PDB file of C-alpha atoms in Angstrom:
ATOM      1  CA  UNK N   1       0.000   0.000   0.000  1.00 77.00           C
ATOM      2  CA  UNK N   2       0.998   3.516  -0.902  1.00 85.00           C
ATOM      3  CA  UNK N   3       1.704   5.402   2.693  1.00 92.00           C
ATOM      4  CA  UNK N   4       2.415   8.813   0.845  1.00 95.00           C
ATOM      5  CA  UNK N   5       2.842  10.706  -1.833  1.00 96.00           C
ATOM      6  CA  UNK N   6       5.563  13.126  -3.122  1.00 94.00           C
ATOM      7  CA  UNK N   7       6.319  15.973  -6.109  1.00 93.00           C
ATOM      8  CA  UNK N   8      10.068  15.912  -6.494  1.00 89.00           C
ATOM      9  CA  UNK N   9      10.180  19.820  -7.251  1.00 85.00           C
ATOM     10  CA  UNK N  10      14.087  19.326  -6.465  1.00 82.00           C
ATOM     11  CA  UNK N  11      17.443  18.302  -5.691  1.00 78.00           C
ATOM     12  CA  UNK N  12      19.810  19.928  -3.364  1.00 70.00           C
ATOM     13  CA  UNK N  13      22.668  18.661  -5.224  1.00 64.00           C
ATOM     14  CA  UNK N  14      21.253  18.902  -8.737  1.00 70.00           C
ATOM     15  CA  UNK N  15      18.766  21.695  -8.250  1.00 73.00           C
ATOM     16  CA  UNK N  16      16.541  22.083 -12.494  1.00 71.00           C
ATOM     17  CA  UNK N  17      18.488  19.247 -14.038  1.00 74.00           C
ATOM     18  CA  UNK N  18      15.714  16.163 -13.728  1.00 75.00           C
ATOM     19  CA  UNK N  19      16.817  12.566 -13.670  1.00 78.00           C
ATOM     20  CA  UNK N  20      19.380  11.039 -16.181  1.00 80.00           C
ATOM     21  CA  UNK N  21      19.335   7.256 -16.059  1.00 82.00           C
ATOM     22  CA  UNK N  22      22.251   5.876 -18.172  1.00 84.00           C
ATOM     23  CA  UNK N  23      20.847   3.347 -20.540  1.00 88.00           C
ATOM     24  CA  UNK N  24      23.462   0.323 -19.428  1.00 85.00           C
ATOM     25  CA  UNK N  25      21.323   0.939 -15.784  1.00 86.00           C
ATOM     26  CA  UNK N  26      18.066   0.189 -17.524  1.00 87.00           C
ATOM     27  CA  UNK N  27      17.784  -3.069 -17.565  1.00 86.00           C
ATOM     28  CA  UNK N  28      14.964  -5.830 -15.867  1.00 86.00           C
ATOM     29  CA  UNK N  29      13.100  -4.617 -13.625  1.00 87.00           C
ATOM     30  CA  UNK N  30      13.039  -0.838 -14.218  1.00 89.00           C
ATOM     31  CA  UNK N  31      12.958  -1.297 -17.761  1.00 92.00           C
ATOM     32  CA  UNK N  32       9.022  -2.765 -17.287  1.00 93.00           C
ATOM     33  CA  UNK N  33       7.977  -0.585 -14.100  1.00 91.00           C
ATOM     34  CA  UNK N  34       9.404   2.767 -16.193  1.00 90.00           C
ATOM     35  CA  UNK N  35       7.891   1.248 -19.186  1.00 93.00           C
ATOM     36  CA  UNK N  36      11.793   1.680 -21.358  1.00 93.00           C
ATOM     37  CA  UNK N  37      13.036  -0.393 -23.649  1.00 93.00           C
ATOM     38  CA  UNK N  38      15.983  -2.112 -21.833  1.00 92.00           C
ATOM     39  CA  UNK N  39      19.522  -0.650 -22.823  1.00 91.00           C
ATOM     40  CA  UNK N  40      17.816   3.383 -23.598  1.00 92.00           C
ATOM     41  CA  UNK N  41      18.583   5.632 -20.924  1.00 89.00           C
ATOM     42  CA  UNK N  42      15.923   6.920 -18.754  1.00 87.00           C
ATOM     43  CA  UNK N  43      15.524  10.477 -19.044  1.00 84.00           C
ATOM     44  CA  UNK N  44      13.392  12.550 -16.571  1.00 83.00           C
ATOM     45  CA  UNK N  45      12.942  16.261 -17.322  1.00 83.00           C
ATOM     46  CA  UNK N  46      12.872  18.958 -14.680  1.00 82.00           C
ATOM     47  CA  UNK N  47       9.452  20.178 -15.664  1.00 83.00           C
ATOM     48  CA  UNK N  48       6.383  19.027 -16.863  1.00 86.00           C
ATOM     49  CA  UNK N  49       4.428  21.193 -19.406  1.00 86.00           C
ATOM     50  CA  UNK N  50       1.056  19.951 -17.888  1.00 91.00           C
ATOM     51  CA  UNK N  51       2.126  20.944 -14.537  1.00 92.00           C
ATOM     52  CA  UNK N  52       2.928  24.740 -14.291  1.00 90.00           C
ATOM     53  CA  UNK N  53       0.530  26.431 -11.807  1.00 95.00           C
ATOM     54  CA  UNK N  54      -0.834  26.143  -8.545  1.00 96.00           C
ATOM     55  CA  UNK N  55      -4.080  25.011  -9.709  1.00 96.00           C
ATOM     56  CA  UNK N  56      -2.126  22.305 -11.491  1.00 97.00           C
ATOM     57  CA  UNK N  57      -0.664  20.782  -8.303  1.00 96.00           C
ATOM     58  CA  UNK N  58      -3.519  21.395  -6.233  1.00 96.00           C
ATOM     59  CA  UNK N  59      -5.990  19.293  -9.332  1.00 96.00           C
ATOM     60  CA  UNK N  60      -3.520  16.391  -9.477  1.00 96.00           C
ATOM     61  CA  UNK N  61      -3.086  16.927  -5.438  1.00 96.00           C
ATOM     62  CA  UNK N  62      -7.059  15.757  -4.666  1.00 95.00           C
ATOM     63  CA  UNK N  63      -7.113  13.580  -7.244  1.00 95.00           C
ATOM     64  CA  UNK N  64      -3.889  11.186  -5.728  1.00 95.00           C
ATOM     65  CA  UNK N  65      -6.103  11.711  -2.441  1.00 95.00           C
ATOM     66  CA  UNK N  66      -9.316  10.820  -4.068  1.00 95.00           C
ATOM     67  CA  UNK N  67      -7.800   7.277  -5.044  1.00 94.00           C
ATOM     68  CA  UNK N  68      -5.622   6.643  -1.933  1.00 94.00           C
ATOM     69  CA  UNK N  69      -7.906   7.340   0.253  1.00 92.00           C
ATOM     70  CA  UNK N  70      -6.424  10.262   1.846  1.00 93.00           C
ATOM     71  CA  UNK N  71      -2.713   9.668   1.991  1.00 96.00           C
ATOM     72  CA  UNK N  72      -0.143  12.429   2.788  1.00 97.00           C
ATOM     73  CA  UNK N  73       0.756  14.911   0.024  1.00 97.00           C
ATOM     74  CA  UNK N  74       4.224  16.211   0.316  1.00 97.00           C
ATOM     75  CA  UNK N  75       6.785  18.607  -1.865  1.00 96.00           C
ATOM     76  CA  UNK N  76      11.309  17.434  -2.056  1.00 94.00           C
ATOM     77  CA  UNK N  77      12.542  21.220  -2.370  1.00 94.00           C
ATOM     78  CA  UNK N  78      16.032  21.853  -3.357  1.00 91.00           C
ATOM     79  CA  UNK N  79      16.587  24.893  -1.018  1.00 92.00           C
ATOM     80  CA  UNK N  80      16.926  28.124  -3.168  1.00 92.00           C
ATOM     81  CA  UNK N  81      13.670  30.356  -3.072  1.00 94.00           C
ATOM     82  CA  UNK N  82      12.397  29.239   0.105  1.00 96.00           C
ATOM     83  CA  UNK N  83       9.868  31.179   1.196  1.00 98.00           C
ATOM     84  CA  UNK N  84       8.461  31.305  -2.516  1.00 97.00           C
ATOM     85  CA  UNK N  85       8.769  27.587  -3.255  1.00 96.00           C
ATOM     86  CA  UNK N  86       7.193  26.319   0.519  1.00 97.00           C
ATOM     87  CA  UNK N  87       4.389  29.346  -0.367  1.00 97.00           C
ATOM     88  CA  UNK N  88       3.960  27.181  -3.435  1.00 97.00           C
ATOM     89  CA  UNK N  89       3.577  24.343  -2.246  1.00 97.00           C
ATOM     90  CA  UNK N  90       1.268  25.221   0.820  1.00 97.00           C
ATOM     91  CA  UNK N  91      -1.418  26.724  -2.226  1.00 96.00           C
ATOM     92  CA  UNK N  92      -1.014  22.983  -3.213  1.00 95.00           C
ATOM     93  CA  UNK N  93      -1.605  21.489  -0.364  1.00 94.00           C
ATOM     94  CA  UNK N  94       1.251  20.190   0.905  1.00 96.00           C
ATOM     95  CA  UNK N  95       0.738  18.147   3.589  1.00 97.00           C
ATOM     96  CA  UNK N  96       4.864  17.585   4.071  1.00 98.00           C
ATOM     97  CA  UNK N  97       8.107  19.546   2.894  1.00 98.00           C
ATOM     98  CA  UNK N  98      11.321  17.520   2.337  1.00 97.00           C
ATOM     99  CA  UNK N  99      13.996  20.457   1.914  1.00 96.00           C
ATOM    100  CA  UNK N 100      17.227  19.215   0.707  1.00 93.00           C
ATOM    101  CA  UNK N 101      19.989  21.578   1.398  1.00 91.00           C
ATOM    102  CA  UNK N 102      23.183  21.946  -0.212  1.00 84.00           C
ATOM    103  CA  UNK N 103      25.702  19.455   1.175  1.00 73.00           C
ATOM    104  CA  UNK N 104      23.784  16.492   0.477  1.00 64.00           C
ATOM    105  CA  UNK N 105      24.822  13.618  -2.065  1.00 62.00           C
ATOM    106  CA  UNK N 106      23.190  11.999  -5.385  1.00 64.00           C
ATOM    107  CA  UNK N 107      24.483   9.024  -7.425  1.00 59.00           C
ATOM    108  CA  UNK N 108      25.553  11.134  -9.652  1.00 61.00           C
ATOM    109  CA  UNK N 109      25.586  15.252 -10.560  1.00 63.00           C
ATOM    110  CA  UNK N 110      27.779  17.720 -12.037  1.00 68.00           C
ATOM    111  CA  UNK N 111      29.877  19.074  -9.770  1.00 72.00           C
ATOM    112  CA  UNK N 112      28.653  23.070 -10.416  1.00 73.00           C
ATOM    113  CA  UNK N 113      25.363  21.948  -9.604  1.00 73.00           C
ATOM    114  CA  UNK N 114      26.587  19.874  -6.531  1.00 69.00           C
ATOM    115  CA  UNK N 115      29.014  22.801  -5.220  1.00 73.00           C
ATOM    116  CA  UNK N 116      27.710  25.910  -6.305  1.00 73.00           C
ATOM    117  CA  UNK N 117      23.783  26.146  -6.297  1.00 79.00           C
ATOM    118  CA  UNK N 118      21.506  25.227  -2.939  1.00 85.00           C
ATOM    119  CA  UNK N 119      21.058  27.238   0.220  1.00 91.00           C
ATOM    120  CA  UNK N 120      23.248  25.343   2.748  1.00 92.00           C
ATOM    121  CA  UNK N 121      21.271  22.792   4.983  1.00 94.00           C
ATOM    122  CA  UNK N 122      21.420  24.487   8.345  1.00 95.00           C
ATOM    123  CA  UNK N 123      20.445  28.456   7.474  1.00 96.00           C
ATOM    124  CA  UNK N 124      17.887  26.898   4.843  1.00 96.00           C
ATOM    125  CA  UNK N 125      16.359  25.240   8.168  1.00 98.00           C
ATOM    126  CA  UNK N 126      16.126  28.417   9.745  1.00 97.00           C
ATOM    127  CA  UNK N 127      14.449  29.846   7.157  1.00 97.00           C
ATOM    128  CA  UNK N 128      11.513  27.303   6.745  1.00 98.00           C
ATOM    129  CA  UNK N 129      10.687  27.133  10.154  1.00 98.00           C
ATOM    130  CA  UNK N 130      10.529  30.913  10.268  1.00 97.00           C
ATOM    131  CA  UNK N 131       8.092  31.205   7.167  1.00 98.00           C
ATOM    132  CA  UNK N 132       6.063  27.534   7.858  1.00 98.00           C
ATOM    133  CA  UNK N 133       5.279  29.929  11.953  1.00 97.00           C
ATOM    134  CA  UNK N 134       4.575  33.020   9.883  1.00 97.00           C
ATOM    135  CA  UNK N 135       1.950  31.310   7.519  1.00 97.00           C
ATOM    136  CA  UNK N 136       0.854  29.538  10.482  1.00 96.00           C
ATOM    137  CA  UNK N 137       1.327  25.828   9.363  1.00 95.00           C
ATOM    138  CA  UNK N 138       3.094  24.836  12.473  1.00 91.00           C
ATOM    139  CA  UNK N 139       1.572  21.672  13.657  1.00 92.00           C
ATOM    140  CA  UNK N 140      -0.837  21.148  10.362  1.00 95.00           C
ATOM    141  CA  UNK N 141       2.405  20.688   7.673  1.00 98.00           C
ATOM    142  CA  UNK N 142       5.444  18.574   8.504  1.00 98.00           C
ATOM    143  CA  UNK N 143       8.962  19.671   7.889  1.00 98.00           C
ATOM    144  CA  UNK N 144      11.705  17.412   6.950  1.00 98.00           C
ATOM    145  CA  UNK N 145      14.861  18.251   6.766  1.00 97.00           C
ATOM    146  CA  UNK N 146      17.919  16.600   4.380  1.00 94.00           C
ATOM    147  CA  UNK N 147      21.206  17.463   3.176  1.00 92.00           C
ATOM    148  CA  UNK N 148      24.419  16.373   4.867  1.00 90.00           C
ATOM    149  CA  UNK N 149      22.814  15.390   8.011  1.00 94.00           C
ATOM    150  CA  UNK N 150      24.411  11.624   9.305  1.00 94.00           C
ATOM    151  CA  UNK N 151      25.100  11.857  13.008  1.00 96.00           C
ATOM    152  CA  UNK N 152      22.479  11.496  15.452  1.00 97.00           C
ATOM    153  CA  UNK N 153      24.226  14.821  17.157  1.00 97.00           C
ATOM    154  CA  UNK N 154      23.006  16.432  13.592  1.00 97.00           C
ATOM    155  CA  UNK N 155      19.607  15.252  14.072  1.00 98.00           C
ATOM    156  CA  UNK N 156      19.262  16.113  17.364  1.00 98.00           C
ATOM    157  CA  UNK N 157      20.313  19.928  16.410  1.00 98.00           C
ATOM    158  CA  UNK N 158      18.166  19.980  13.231  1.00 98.00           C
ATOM    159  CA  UNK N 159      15.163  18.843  15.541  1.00 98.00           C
ATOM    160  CA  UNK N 160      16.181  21.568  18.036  1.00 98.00           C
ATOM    161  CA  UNK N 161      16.265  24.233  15.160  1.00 97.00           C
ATOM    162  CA  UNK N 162      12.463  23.216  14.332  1.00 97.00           C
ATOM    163  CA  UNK N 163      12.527  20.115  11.379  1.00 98.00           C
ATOM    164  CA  UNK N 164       9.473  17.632  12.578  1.00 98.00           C
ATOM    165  CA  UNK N 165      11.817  15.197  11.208  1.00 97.00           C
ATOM    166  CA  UNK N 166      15.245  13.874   9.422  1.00 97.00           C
ATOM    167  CA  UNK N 167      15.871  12.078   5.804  1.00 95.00           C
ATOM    168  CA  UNK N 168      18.562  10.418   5.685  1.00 94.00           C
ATOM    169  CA  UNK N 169      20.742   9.109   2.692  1.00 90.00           C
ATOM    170  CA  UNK N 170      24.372   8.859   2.654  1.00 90.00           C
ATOM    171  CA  UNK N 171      24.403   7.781   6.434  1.00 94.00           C
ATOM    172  CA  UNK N 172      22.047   5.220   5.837  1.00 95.00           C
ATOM    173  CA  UNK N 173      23.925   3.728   2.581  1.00 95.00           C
ATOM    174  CA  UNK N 174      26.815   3.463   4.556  1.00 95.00           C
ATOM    175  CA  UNK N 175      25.062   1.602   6.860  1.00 97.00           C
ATOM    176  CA  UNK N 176      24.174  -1.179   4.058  1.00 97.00           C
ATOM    177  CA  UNK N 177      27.747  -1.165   2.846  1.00 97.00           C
ATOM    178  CA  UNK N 178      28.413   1.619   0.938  1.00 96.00           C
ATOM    179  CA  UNK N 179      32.529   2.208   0.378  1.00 94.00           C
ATOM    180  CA  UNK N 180      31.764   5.651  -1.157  1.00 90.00           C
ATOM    181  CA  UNK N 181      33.804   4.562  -4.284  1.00 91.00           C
ATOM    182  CA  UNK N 182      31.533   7.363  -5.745  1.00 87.00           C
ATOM    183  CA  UNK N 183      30.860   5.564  -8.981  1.00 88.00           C
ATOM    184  CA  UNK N 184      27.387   4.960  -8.489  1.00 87.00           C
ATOM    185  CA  UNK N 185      26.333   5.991 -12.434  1.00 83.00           C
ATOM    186  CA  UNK N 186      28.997   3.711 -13.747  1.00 87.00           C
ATOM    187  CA  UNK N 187      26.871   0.442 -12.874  1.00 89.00           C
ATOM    188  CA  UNK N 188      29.920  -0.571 -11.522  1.00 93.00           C
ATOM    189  CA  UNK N 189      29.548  -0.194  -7.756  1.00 94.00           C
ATOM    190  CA  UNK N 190      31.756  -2.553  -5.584  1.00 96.00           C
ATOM    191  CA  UNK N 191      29.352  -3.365  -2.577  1.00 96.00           C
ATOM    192  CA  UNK N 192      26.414  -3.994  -5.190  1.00 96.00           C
ATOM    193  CA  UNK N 193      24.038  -1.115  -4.344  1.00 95.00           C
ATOM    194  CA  UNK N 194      24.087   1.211  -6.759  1.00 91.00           C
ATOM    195  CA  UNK N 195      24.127  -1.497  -9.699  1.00 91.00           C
ATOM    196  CA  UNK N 196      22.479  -3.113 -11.957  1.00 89.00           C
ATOM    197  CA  UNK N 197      25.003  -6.006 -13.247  1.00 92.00           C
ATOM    198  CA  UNK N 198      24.177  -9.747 -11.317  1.00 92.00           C
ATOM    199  CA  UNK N 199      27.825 -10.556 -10.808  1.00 96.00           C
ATOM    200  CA  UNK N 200      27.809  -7.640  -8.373  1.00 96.00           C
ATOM    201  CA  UNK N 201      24.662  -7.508  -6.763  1.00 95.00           C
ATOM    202  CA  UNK N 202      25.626 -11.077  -5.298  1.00 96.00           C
ATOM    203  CA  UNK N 203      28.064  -8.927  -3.321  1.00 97.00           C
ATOM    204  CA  UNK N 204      25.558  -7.322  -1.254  1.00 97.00           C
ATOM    205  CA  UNK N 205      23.558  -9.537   1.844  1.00 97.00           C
ATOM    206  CA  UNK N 206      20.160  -8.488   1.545  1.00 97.00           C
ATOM    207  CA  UNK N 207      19.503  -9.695   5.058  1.00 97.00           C
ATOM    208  CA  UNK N 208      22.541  -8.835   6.577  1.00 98.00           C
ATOM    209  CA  UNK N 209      22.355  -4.779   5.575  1.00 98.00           C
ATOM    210  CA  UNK N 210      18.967  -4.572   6.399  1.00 98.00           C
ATOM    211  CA  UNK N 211      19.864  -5.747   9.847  1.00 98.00           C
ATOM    212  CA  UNK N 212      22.801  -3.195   9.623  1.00 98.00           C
ATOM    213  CA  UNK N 213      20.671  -0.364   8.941  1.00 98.00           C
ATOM    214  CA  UNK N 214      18.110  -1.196  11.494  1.00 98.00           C
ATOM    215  CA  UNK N 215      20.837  -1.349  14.277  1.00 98.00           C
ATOM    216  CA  UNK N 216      22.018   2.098  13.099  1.00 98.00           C
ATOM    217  CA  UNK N 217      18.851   3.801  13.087  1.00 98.00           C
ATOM    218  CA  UNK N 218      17.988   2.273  16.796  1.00 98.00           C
ATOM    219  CA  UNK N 219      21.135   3.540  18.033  1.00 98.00           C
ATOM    220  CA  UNK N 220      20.590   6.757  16.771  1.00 98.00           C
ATOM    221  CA  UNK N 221      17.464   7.131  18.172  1.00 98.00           C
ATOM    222  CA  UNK N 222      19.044   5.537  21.627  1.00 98.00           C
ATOM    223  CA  UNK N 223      21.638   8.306  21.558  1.00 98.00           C
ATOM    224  CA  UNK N 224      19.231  11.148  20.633  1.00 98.00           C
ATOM    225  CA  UNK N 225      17.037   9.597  24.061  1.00 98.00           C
ATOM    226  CA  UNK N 226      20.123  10.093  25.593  1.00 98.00           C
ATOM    227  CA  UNK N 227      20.387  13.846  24.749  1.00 98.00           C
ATOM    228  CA  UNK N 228      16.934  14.415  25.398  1.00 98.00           C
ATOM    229  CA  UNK N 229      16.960  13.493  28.842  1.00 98.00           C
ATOM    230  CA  UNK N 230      19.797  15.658  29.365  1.00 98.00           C
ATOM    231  CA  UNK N 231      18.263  18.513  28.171  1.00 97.00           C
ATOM    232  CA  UNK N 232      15.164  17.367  30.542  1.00 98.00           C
ATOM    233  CA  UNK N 233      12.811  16.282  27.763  1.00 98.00           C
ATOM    234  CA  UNK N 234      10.854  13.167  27.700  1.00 97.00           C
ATOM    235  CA  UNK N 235       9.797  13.091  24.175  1.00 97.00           C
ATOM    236  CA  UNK N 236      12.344  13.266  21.140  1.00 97.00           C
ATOM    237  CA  UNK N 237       9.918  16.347  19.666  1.00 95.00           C
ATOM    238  CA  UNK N 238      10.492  18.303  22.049  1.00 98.00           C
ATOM    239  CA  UNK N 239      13.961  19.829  21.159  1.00 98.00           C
ATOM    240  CA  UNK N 240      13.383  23.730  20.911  1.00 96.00           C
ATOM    241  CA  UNK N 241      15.391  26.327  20.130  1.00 95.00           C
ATOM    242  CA  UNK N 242      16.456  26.978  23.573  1.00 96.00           C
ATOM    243  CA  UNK N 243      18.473  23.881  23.422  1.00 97.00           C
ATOM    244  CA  UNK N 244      20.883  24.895  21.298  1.00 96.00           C
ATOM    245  CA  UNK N 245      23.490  27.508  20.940  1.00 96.00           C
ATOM    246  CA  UNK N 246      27.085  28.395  18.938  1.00 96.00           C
ATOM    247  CA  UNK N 247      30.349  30.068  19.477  1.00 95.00           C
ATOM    248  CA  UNK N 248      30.798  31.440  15.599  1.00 95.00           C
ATOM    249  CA  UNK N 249      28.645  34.596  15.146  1.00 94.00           C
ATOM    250  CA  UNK N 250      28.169  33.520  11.802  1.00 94.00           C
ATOM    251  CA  UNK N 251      26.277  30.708  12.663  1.00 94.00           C
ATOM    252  CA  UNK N 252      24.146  32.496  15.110  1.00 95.00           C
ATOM    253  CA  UNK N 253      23.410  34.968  12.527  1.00 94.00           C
ATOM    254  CA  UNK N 254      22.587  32.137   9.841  1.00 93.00           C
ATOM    255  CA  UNK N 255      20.820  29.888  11.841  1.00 94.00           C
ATOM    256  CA  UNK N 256      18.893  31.894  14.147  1.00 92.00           C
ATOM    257  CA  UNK N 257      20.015  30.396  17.045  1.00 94.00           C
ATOM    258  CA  UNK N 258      21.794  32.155  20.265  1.00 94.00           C
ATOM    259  CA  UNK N 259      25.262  32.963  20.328  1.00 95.00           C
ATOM    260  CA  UNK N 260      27.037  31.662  23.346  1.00 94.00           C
ATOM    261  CA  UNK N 261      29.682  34.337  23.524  1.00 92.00           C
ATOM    262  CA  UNK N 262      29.480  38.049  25.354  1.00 90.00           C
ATOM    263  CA  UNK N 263      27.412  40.094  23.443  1.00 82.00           C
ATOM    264  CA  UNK N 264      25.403  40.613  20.021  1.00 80.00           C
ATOM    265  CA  UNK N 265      26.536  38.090  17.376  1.00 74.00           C
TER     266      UNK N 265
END
């Protein structure tokens, strides 16, 4: 069963470029579920001409709710024009926000996209929370943050800086078995993840990295628990902003947060 459903409006690391699937990846599987011939690539372009206005979104919006029964809507934002792109999708009705901030990862992107475009993750945080309490969707539209975030000392802070919740990627591939050969659009990836050929897929334990990432998500919930009831909290949502402070002005400034020094940041 479907449990929700998403427009991918974005990518922190390739922010307007779509999806490029080479054609040596399209094979099997994806081939019949993408509806391909095997061996063409698989092309997904940023925009979609029947899908340009707010009315557009919000039509095709009720309609995925009409024959799911009601499941979550939500918008992926690569974070660039916040404000205007959560204002967007509110109109929608977004029921989520995944904002993907620049220092996340992707299988594969050019590197000017990857380095150079993207609010980074942390002041793009700030600024969502801020505009989600001005339009006063607090509590009625859930924000999840992504981009760079692996620790659970990361999640703790992004759930102290206001994010309802954490996606993780890179942290979570790892987990599985990822060496970060970063060659994951070659079809040539060591552990077996990120490929396509059978030789190599025999290399990764189904079983066995499930179990992995299971134990790595429990611990870093167990160590977030920890934090929590150091800070006095019983509940993992209830990080606030008075949790949290820095020693770099910047950061205050950026982030919104205090600054722990003497004086104005």
């Amino acid at each position: 069963r479907v449990q929700a459903f998403q427009f991918k409006g974005g990518q922190g690391a390739k922010t307007g470029t779509g999806g490029h699937l080479p054609g040596n990846k399209n094979t099997g599987k994806i081939s019949a579920v993408r509806g391909i011939p095997e061996g063409q690539p698989a092309v997904s372009p940023p925009t979609f001409s029947e899908l340009t206005s707010v009315k557009d979104f919000r039509r095709f919006s009720d309609r995925v709710r009409e024959l799911t029964g009601g499941i979550p809507i939500g918008f992926k934002l690569s974070a660039n024009h916040i404000e205007k792109d959560i204002g967007f999708a509110l109109e929608a009705g977004a029921d989520y926000i995944i904002l993907d901030g620049r220092g996340g990862g992707t299988g594969a992107a050019p590197e000017i996209f990857r380095d150079h475009i993207s609010v980074p993750t942390i002041p793009a945080l700030a600024r969502a929370r801020n505009f989600l309490d001005q339009q006063g969707a607090t509590g009625s539209v859930s924000l999840i943050i992504t981009g760079g975030l692996r620790l659970p000392m990361d999640f703790v802070k992004a759930l102290a800086m206001g994010a309802d919740a954490v996606a993780v990627s890179n942290s979570a591939l790892q987990a599985i078995g990822c060496v970060a050969a970063r060659m994951c659009n070659t079809n040539n990836c060591p552990a077996g993840i990120a490929t396509q050929k059978p030789e190599l897929r025999k290399r990764l334990n189904v079983e066995q990295s499930a179990g992995n990432l299971a134990r790595f998500l429990e611990a870093s919930v167990s160590l977030m628990q920890v934090m929590a009831r150091a800070c006095g909290h019983n509940n993992l949502h209830q990080f606030c902003n008075e949790d949290i402070a820095t020693w770099d002005r910047n950061m205050a400034l950026l982030a919104g947060i205090r600054y722990a020094g003497v004086g104005d940041p």
